[in-house]
DNA sequence: ATGGCGAGAATTGAATTCAATCACAGCAGG
DNA sequence: CCTGCTGTGATTGAATTCAATTCTCGCCAT
């Protein structure tokens, strides 16, 4: 059973091979967490749905030990809720809880943006312009969700932080499902203020006007928060 | 080996007995995490110090599996840094990183306080007054640290949140060591503005004046942030 | 003396195994 | 017909065991 030490493409995989890729020792938990995170964010798992350890372990070719590690990681991120001796479920939010997360975003994202503004390369600002334009043309909900997320997170990409960036990623992840549900609704209502916000944000970034960018972003998030609060039916399911 | 189902004080402990207390199944990781957290916050572990899994497991009468769970929990809180295959260390902060955390506190704690103000029972406000007074009289660094933490966290105690409260606890925990180091210094400098802030905060709470309370608190945290930034030597060790 | 190298020890990562708890179906009784 | 209880199966929690990696310390060459 002695496996060779990671030869390039020959011989057997040293530990576990998933999708044909060689994987290092000591990252199984993080890898499973990343995969499960994507599944939850992509909608493969619904909020409230139960997560079984054995099922995950079997699907990833691992034992339940790293699966439990992965669940702990996602619990800390707020994506999963664990009850001792009972099980794990995909976390769900009430309307009030979602409002709280949006208030956090409203106060934190302008700060992260301010860290990013000065260091943002001009090429990135052009990509942001392209994303804002693409969103206005987009007709598909899933595509819009993806573009919107890319747009905002890209605008923060020049910020080097130890906690602020992670906190905001978590906020985006925890609210992802409800943002998707809302987007389906907002497209029916033909509200274009979202696009105007994005365009204004790009202008502020071009001018390297940190104050203006912060204000536009705070108003953008606030508007979304209030729109969500007007549609509590999203949270019933 | 069939153990009776949790008889009161007779027979052998069902699983593991620590400090003579009976403990439920499925909480070992959380319990070890809580104990280690207190040790780190209390100063028993210094930033940068290595944490060995076996040592912890032995001390808590458990195997390394729940210890690893505990380390994952504390890593998510930012108190511990884990490197795969290498080990775990108590996290340390640079001056710049600490400033970032204080900027987070500056934006978030007023929000949490606003959640709390209206629901804070009058008795709690009296306790806050007592804590503010006790801090002014306090001569001991450790006692001041403890009173200050109790004061602020108590002022938030009426807020019911799912993420904001946890985030702020983490901010307090991650900066605890440096706050202690600073306090030793500030006492030499005889700066009483901290106490004036506390007294003003209690007044605002008495008046149920949310806006005033938020402003006082933001200024309080900002002043501490700037004071810390003036003493980068704290972060050299 | 100092820096690179290698063998052994120490430490961490993950699979397996066993124990404890919980969920749920079926049944007795009101 | 509904309510509450009980036993069985499923699921999770933790100890043990084994494998992989890294750290440490002594050795040697420069």
PDB file of C-alpha atoms in Angstrom, chain B residues 4-206:
ATOM      1  CA  UNK B   4     -26.997   4.249  33.248  1.00  0.00           C
ATOM      2  CA  UNK B   5     -28.651   7.203  31.625  1.00  0.00           C
ATOM      3  CA  UNK B   6     -27.201  10.074  33.609  1.00  0.00           C
ATOM      4  CA  UNK B   7     -28.007   9.233  37.192  1.00  0.00           C
ATOM      5  CA  UNK B   8     -27.642  12.225  39.416  1.00  0.00           C
ATOM      6  CA  UNK B   9     -24.574  11.762  41.556  1.00  0.00           C
ATOM      7  CA  UNK B  10     -24.201   8.003  41.887  1.00  0.00           C
ATOM      8  CA  UNK B  11     -22.298   5.588  39.723  1.00  0.00           C
ATOM      9  CA  UNK B  12     -19.562   6.400  37.258  1.00  0.00           C
ATOM     10  CA  UNK B  13     -19.663   9.459  35.074  1.00  0.00           C
ATOM     11  CA  UNK B  14     -21.346   8.654  31.773  1.00  0.00           C
ATOM     12  CA  UNK B  15     -18.561   9.942  29.593  1.00  0.00           C
ATOM     13  CA  UNK B  16     -16.004  12.377  30.858  1.00  0.00           C
ATOM     14  CA  UNK B  17     -15.991  14.291  34.085  1.00  0.00           C
ATOM     15  CA  UNK B  18     -14.083  17.559  34.212  1.00  0.00           C
ATOM     16  CA  UNK B  19     -14.020  19.513  37.433  1.00  0.00           C
ATOM     17  CA  UNK B  20     -16.456  16.984  38.795  1.00  0.00           C
ATOM     18  CA  UNK B  21     -19.225  18.085  36.439  1.00  0.00           C
ATOM     19  CA  UNK B  22     -21.179  15.713  34.234  1.00  0.00           C
ATOM     20  CA  UNK B  23     -20.992  16.533  30.600  1.00  0.00           C
ATOM     21  CA  UNK B  24     -23.286  15.768  27.713  1.00  0.00           C
ATOM     22  CA  UNK B  25     -22.305  13.794  24.709  1.00  0.00           C
ATOM     23  CA  UNK B  26     -21.531  15.848  21.636  1.00  0.00           C
ATOM     24  CA  UNK B  27     -20.093  18.965  23.229  1.00  0.00           C
ATOM     25  CA  UNK B  28     -16.490  18.022  23.842  1.00  0.00           C
ATOM     26  CA  UNK B  29     -15.150  20.202  21.045  1.00  0.00           C
ATOM     27  CA  UNK B  30     -17.123  23.248  22.148  1.00  0.00           C
ATOM     28  CA  UNK B  31     -16.104  22.713  25.751  1.00  0.00           C
ATOM     29  CA  UNK B  32     -12.412  22.461  24.954  1.00  0.00           C
ATOM     30  CA  UNK B  33     -12.713  25.513  22.713  1.00  0.00           C
ATOM     31  CA  UNK B  34     -14.304  27.484  25.534  1.00  0.00           C
ATOM     32  CA  UNK B  35     -11.563  26.507  27.952  1.00  0.00           C
ATOM     33  CA  UNK B  36      -8.760  27.303  25.513  1.00  0.00           C
ATOM     34  CA  UNK B  37     -10.423  30.604  24.628  1.00  0.00           C
ATOM     35  CA  UNK B  38     -10.416  31.633  28.259  1.00  0.00           C
ATOM     36  CA  UNK B  39      -6.780  30.636  28.607  1.00  0.00           C
ATOM     37  CA  UNK B  40      -5.790  32.721  25.601  1.00  0.00           C
ATOM     38  CA  UNK B  41      -7.837  35.728  26.692  1.00  0.00           C
ATOM     39  CA  UNK B  42      -6.545  35.443  30.234  1.00  0.00           C
ATOM     40  CA  UNK B  43      -2.969  35.536  29.031  1.00  0.00           C
ATOM     41  CA  UNK B  44      -1.993  31.962  29.880  1.00  0.00           C
ATOM     42  CA  UNK B  45      -1.106  31.557  26.209  1.00  0.00           C
ATOM     43  CA  UNK B  46       0.836  34.361  24.548  1.00  0.00           C
ATOM     44  CA  UNK B  47       0.344  35.444  20.913  1.00  0.00           C
ATOM     45  CA  UNK B  48       2.645  33.418  18.708  1.00  0.00           C
ATOM     46  CA  UNK B  49       2.790  30.531  21.166  1.00  0.00           C
ATOM     47  CA  UNK B  50       2.366  27.075  19.759  1.00  0.00           C
ATOM     48  CA  UNK B  51      -0.580  24.881  20.730  1.00  0.00           C
ATOM     49  CA  UNK B  52      -0.018  21.137  20.745  1.00  0.00           C
ATOM     50  CA  UNK B  53      -2.988  18.881  20.195  1.00  0.00           C
ATOM     51  CA  UNK B  54      -1.804  16.071  22.438  1.00  0.00           C
ATOM     52  CA  UNK B  55      -1.106  18.397  25.331  1.00  0.00           C
ATOM     53  CA  UNK B  56      -4.618  19.835  25.110  1.00  0.00           C
ATOM     54  CA  UNK B  57      -6.181  16.413  24.714  1.00  0.00           C
ATOM     55  CA  UNK B  58      -4.393  15.080  27.750  1.00  0.00           C
ATOM     56  CA  UNK B  59      -5.282  18.085  29.861  1.00  0.00           C
ATOM     57  CA  UNK B  60      -8.983  17.741  29.012  1.00  0.00           C
ATOM     58  CA  UNK B  61      -9.159  13.977  29.187  1.00  0.00           C
ATOM     59  CA  UNK B  62     -10.211  13.662  25.568  1.00  0.00           C
ATOM     60  CA  UNK B  63      -8.761  12.381  22.329  1.00  0.00           C
ATOM     61  CA  UNK B  64      -7.252  14.581  19.656  1.00  0.00           C
ATOM     62  CA  UNK B  65     -10.402  14.487  17.535  1.00  0.00           C
ATOM     63  CA  UNK B  66     -12.466  16.963  19.596  1.00  0.00           C
ATOM     64  CA  UNK B  67      -9.303  18.997  20.161  1.00  0.00           C
ATOM     65  CA  UNK B  68      -9.029  19.477  16.430  1.00  0.00           C
ATOM     66  CA  UNK B  69     -12.664  20.564  16.400  1.00  0.00           C
ATOM     67  CA  UNK B  70     -11.909  23.102  19.109  1.00  0.00           C
ATOM     68  CA  UNK B  71      -8.965  24.454  17.157  1.00  0.00           C
ATOM     69  CA  UNK B  72     -11.143  24.844  14.067  1.00  0.00           C
ATOM     70  CA  UNK B  73     -13.679  26.799  16.101  1.00  0.00           C
ATOM     71  CA  UNK B  74     -11.035  29.136  17.477  1.00  0.00           C
ATOM     72  CA  UNK B  75      -9.441  29.491  14.058  1.00  0.00           C
ATOM     73  CA  UNK B  76     -12.778  30.708  12.706  1.00  0.00           C
ATOM     74  CA  UNK B  77     -12.855  33.220  15.548  1.00  0.00           C
ATOM     75  CA  UNK B  78      -9.395  34.416  14.582  1.00  0.00           C
ATOM     76  CA  UNK B  79      -7.807  33.449  17.894  1.00  0.00           C
ATOM     77  CA  UNK B  80      -5.785  30.558  16.488  1.00  0.00           C
ATOM     78  CA  UNK B  81      -3.852  30.118  13.260  1.00  0.00           C
ATOM     79  CA  UNK B  82      -3.623  26.617  11.807  1.00  0.00           C
ATOM     80  CA  UNK B  83      -1.123  25.521   9.191  1.00  0.00           C
ATOM     81  CA  UNK B  84      -1.742  22.116   7.630  1.00  0.00           C
ATOM     82  CA  UNK B  85       0.711  19.441   8.720  1.00  0.00           C
ATOM     83  CA  UNK B  86       2.654  22.009  10.702  1.00  0.00           C
ATOM     84  CA  UNK B  87       0.653  23.027  13.733  1.00  0.00           C
ATOM     85  CA  UNK B  88      -1.420  25.683  15.478  1.00  0.00           C
ATOM     86  CA  UNK B  89      -0.382  28.935  17.052  1.00  0.00           C
ATOM     87  CA  UNK B  90      -2.114  31.690  18.979  1.00  0.00           C
ATOM     88  CA  UNK B  91      -2.754  34.416  16.418  1.00  0.00           C
ATOM     89  CA  UNK B  92      -0.839  37.667  16.616  1.00  0.00           C
ATOM     90  CA  UNK B  93      -1.627  41.055  15.131  1.00  0.00           C
ATOM     91  CA  UNK B  94       0.464  43.753  13.526  1.00  0.00           C
ATOM     92  CA  UNK B  95      -0.257  47.381  14.334  1.00  0.00           C
ATOM     93  CA  UNK B  96      -1.958  47.787  10.954  1.00  0.00           C
ATOM     94  CA  UNK B  97      -4.158  44.739  11.490  1.00  0.00           C
ATOM     95  CA  UNK B  98      -5.164  45.954  14.914  1.00  0.00           C
ATOM     96  CA  UNK B  99      -6.137  49.294  13.425  1.00  0.00           C
ATOM     97  CA  UNK B 100      -8.345  47.478  10.947  1.00  0.00           C
ATOM     98  CA  UNK B 101     -10.147  45.661  13.730  1.00  0.00           C
ATOM     99  CA  UNK B 102     -10.686  48.900  15.596  1.00  0.00           C
ATOM    100  CA  UNK B 103     -12.171  50.493  12.488  1.00  0.00           C
ATOM    101  CA  UNK B 104     -14.579  47.591  12.329  1.00  0.00           C
ATOM    102  CA  UNK B 105     -15.491  48.108  15.967  1.00  0.00           C
ATOM    103  CA  UNK B 106     -16.004  51.799  15.292  1.00  0.00           C
ATOM    104  CA  UNK B 107     -18.608  51.081  12.638  1.00  0.00           C
ATOM    105  CA  UNK B 108     -20.268  48.044  14.182  1.00  0.00           C
ATOM    106  CA  UNK B 109     -20.521  48.629  17.911  1.00  0.00           C
ATOM    107  CA  UNK B 110     -22.685  51.732  17.622  1.00  0.00           C
ATOM    108  CA  UNK B 111     -25.076  49.669  15.513  1.00  0.00           C
ATOM    109  CA  UNK B 112     -25.213  46.902  18.100  1.00  0.00           C
ATOM    110  CA  UNK B 113     -25.689  49.465  20.828  1.00  0.00           C
ATOM    111  CA  UNK B 114     -28.620  50.957  18.930  1.00  0.00           C
ATOM    112  CA  UNK B 115     -30.227  47.521  18.923  1.00  0.00           C
ATOM    113  CA  UNK B 116     -29.810  47.354  22.667  1.00  0.00           C
ATOM    114  CA  UNK B 117     -30.677  50.835  23.923  1.00  0.00           C
ATOM    115  CA  UNK B 118     -34.465  50.663  23.950  1.00  0.00           C
ATOM    116  CA  UNK B 119     -34.637  47.196  25.499  1.00  0.00           C
ATOM    117  CA  UNK B 120     -32.017  47.709  28.221  1.00  0.00           C
ATOM    118  CA  UNK B 121     -33.622  47.255  31.663  1.00  0.00           C
ATOM    119  CA  UNK B 122     -33.122  50.111  34.121  1.00  0.00           C
ATOM    120  CA  UNK B 123     -31.334  47.765  36.508  1.00  0.00           C
ATOM    121  CA  UNK B 124     -28.688  47.049  33.906  1.00  0.00           C
ATOM    122  CA  UNK B 125     -28.086  50.761  33.433  1.00  0.00           C
ATOM    123  CA  UNK B 126     -27.471  51.035  37.157  1.00  0.00           C
ATOM    124  CA  UNK B 127     -24.966  48.199  36.943  1.00  0.00           C
ATOM    125  CA  UNK B 128     -23.266  50.025  34.082  1.00  0.00           C
ATOM    126  CA  UNK B 129     -23.018  53.123  36.265  1.00  0.00           C
ATOM    127  CA  UNK B 130     -21.431  51.022  38.976  1.00  0.00           C
ATOM    128  CA  UNK B 131     -18.932  49.522  36.539  1.00  0.00           C
ATOM    129  CA  UNK B 132     -17.980  52.947  35.167  1.00  0.00           C
ATOM    130  CA  UNK B 133     -17.375  54.207  38.694  1.00  0.00           C
ATOM    131  CA  UNK B 134     -15.422  51.106  39.653  1.00  0.00           C
ATOM    132  CA  UNK B 135     -13.145  51.567  36.650  1.00  0.00           C
ATOM    133  CA  UNK B 136     -12.269  55.088  37.734  1.00  0.00           C
ATOM    134  CA  UNK B 137     -11.309  53.799  41.175  1.00  0.00           C
ATOM    135  CA  UNK B 138      -9.538  50.713  39.874  1.00  0.00           C
ATOM    136  CA  UNK B 139      -5.791  50.519  40.384  1.00  0.00           C
ATOM    137  CA  UNK B 140      -5.137  47.111  38.888  1.00  0.00           C
ATOM    138  CA  UNK B 141      -4.633  46.549  35.161  1.00  0.00           C
ATOM    139  CA  UNK B 142      -6.253  43.113  35.065  1.00  0.00           C
ATOM    140  CA  UNK B 143      -9.251  44.376  36.988  1.00  0.00           C
ATOM    141  CA  UNK B 144      -9.665  47.350  34.669  1.00  0.00           C
ATOM    142  CA  UNK B 145      -9.503  45.101  31.602  1.00  0.00           C
ATOM    143  CA  UNK B 146     -12.169  42.886  33.061  1.00  0.00           C
ATOM    144  CA  UNK B 147     -14.441  45.748  34.119  1.00  0.00           C
ATOM    145  CA  UNK B 148     -14.107  47.487  30.763  1.00  0.00           C
ATOM    146  CA  UNK B 149     -15.022  44.336  28.854  1.00  0.00           C
ATOM    147  CA  UNK B 150     -17.967  43.669  31.164  1.00  0.00           C
ATOM    148  CA  UNK B 151     -19.161  47.250  30.855  1.00  0.00           C
ATOM    149  CA  UNK B 152     -19.276  47.329  27.073  1.00  0.00           C
ATOM    150  CA  UNK B 153     -20.596  43.827  26.514  1.00  0.00           C
ATOM    151  CA  UNK B 154     -23.253  44.417  29.158  1.00  0.00           C
ATOM    152  CA  UNK B 155     -24.364  47.563  27.351  1.00  0.00           C
ATOM    153  CA  UNK B 156     -25.058  45.325  24.320  1.00  0.00           C
ATOM    154  CA  UNK B 157     -26.793  42.595  26.289  1.00  0.00           C
ATOM    155  CA  UNK B 158     -30.332  43.545  25.280  1.00  0.00           C
ATOM    156  CA  UNK B 159     -29.575  43.263  21.569  1.00  0.00           C
ATOM    157  CA  UNK B 160     -30.824  40.093  19.878  1.00  0.00           C
ATOM    158  CA  UNK B 161     -28.687  39.458  16.804  1.00  0.00           C
ATOM    159  CA  UNK B 162     -27.486  36.492  14.820  1.00  0.00           C
ATOM    160  CA  UNK B 163     -24.170  37.803  13.506  1.00  0.00           C
ATOM    161  CA  UNK B 164     -23.463  41.289  14.791  1.00  0.00           C
ATOM    162  CA  UNK B 165     -22.987  40.243  18.404  1.00  0.00           C
ATOM    163  CA  UNK B 166     -20.708  37.360  17.501  1.00  0.00           C
ATOM    164  CA  UNK B 167     -18.641  39.536  15.198  1.00  0.00           C
ATOM    165  CA  UNK B 168     -18.095  42.070  17.945  1.00  0.00           C
ATOM    166  CA  UNK B 169     -17.185  39.376  20.472  1.00  0.00           C
ATOM    167  CA  UNK B 170     -14.557  38.196  18.037  1.00  0.00           C
ATOM    168  CA  UNK B 171     -13.219  41.705  17.631  1.00  0.00           C
ATOM    169  CA  UNK B 172     -12.892  42.073  21.377  1.00  0.00           C
ATOM    170  CA  UNK B 173     -11.221  38.690  21.692  1.00  0.00           C
ATOM    171  CA  UNK B 174      -8.723  39.209  18.917  1.00  0.00           C
ATOM    172  CA  UNK B 175      -7.610  42.557  20.308  1.00  0.00           C
ATOM    173  CA  UNK B 176      -7.695  41.552  23.974  1.00  0.00           C
ATOM    174  CA  UNK B 177      -3.974  41.023  24.333  1.00  0.00           C
ATOM    175  CA  UNK B 178      -3.074  44.360  22.815  1.00  0.00           C
ATOM    176  CA  UNK B 179      -5.718  46.166  24.829  1.00  0.00           C
ATOM    177  CA  UNK B 180      -4.075  44.790  27.946  1.00  0.00           C
ATOM    178  CA  UNK B 181      -0.652  45.923  26.782  1.00  0.00           C
ATOM    179  CA  UNK B 182      -2.027  49.370  26.014  1.00  0.00           C
ATOM    180  CA  UNK B 183      -3.801  49.682  29.330  1.00  0.00           C
ATOM    181  CA  UNK B 184      -0.521  49.271  31.176  1.00  0.00           C
ATOM    182  CA  UNK B 185       0.751  52.220  29.183  1.00  0.00           C
ATOM    183  CA  UNK B 186      -2.303  54.446  29.391  1.00  0.00           C
ATOM    184  CA  UNK B 187      -2.365  54.221  33.162  1.00  0.00           C
ATOM    185  CA  UNK B 188       1.109  55.759  33.203  1.00  0.00           C
ATOM    186  CA  UNK B 189      -0.086  58.582  30.973  1.00  0.00           C
ATOM    187  CA  UNK B 190      -3.045  59.369  33.251  1.00  0.00           C
ATOM    188  CA  UNK B 191      -5.496  59.832  30.412  1.00  0.00           C
ATOM    189  CA  UNK B 192      -8.974  60.094  31.899  1.00  0.00           C
ATOM    190  CA  UNK B 193     -10.903  60.529  28.661  1.00  0.00           C
ATOM    191  CA  UNK B 194     -11.798  56.842  28.731  1.00  0.00           C
ATOM    192  CA  UNK B 195     -13.693  57.396  31.969  1.00  0.00           C
ATOM    193  CA  UNK B 196     -15.469  60.484  30.676  1.00  0.00           C
ATOM    194  CA  UNK B 197     -16.602  58.456  27.664  1.00  0.00           C
ATOM    195  CA  UNK B 198     -18.002  55.771  29.907  1.00  0.00           C
ATOM    196  CA  UNK B 199     -19.869  58.287  32.045  1.00  0.00           C
ATOM    197  CA  UNK B 200     -21.283  60.033  28.975  1.00  0.00           C
ATOM    198  CA  UNK B 201     -22.397  56.698  27.614  1.00  0.00           C
ATOM    199  CA  UNK B 202     -24.317  55.879  30.779  1.00  0.00           C
ATOM    200  CA  UNK B 203     -26.014  59.282  30.628  1.00  0.00           C
ATOM    201  CA  UNK B 204     -27.068  58.690  27.032  1.00  0.00           C
ATOM    202  CA  UNK B 205     -28.431  55.289  27.964  1.00  0.00           C
ATOM    203  CA  UNK B 206     -30.385  56.738  30.858  1.00  0.00           C
TER     204      UNK B 206
END
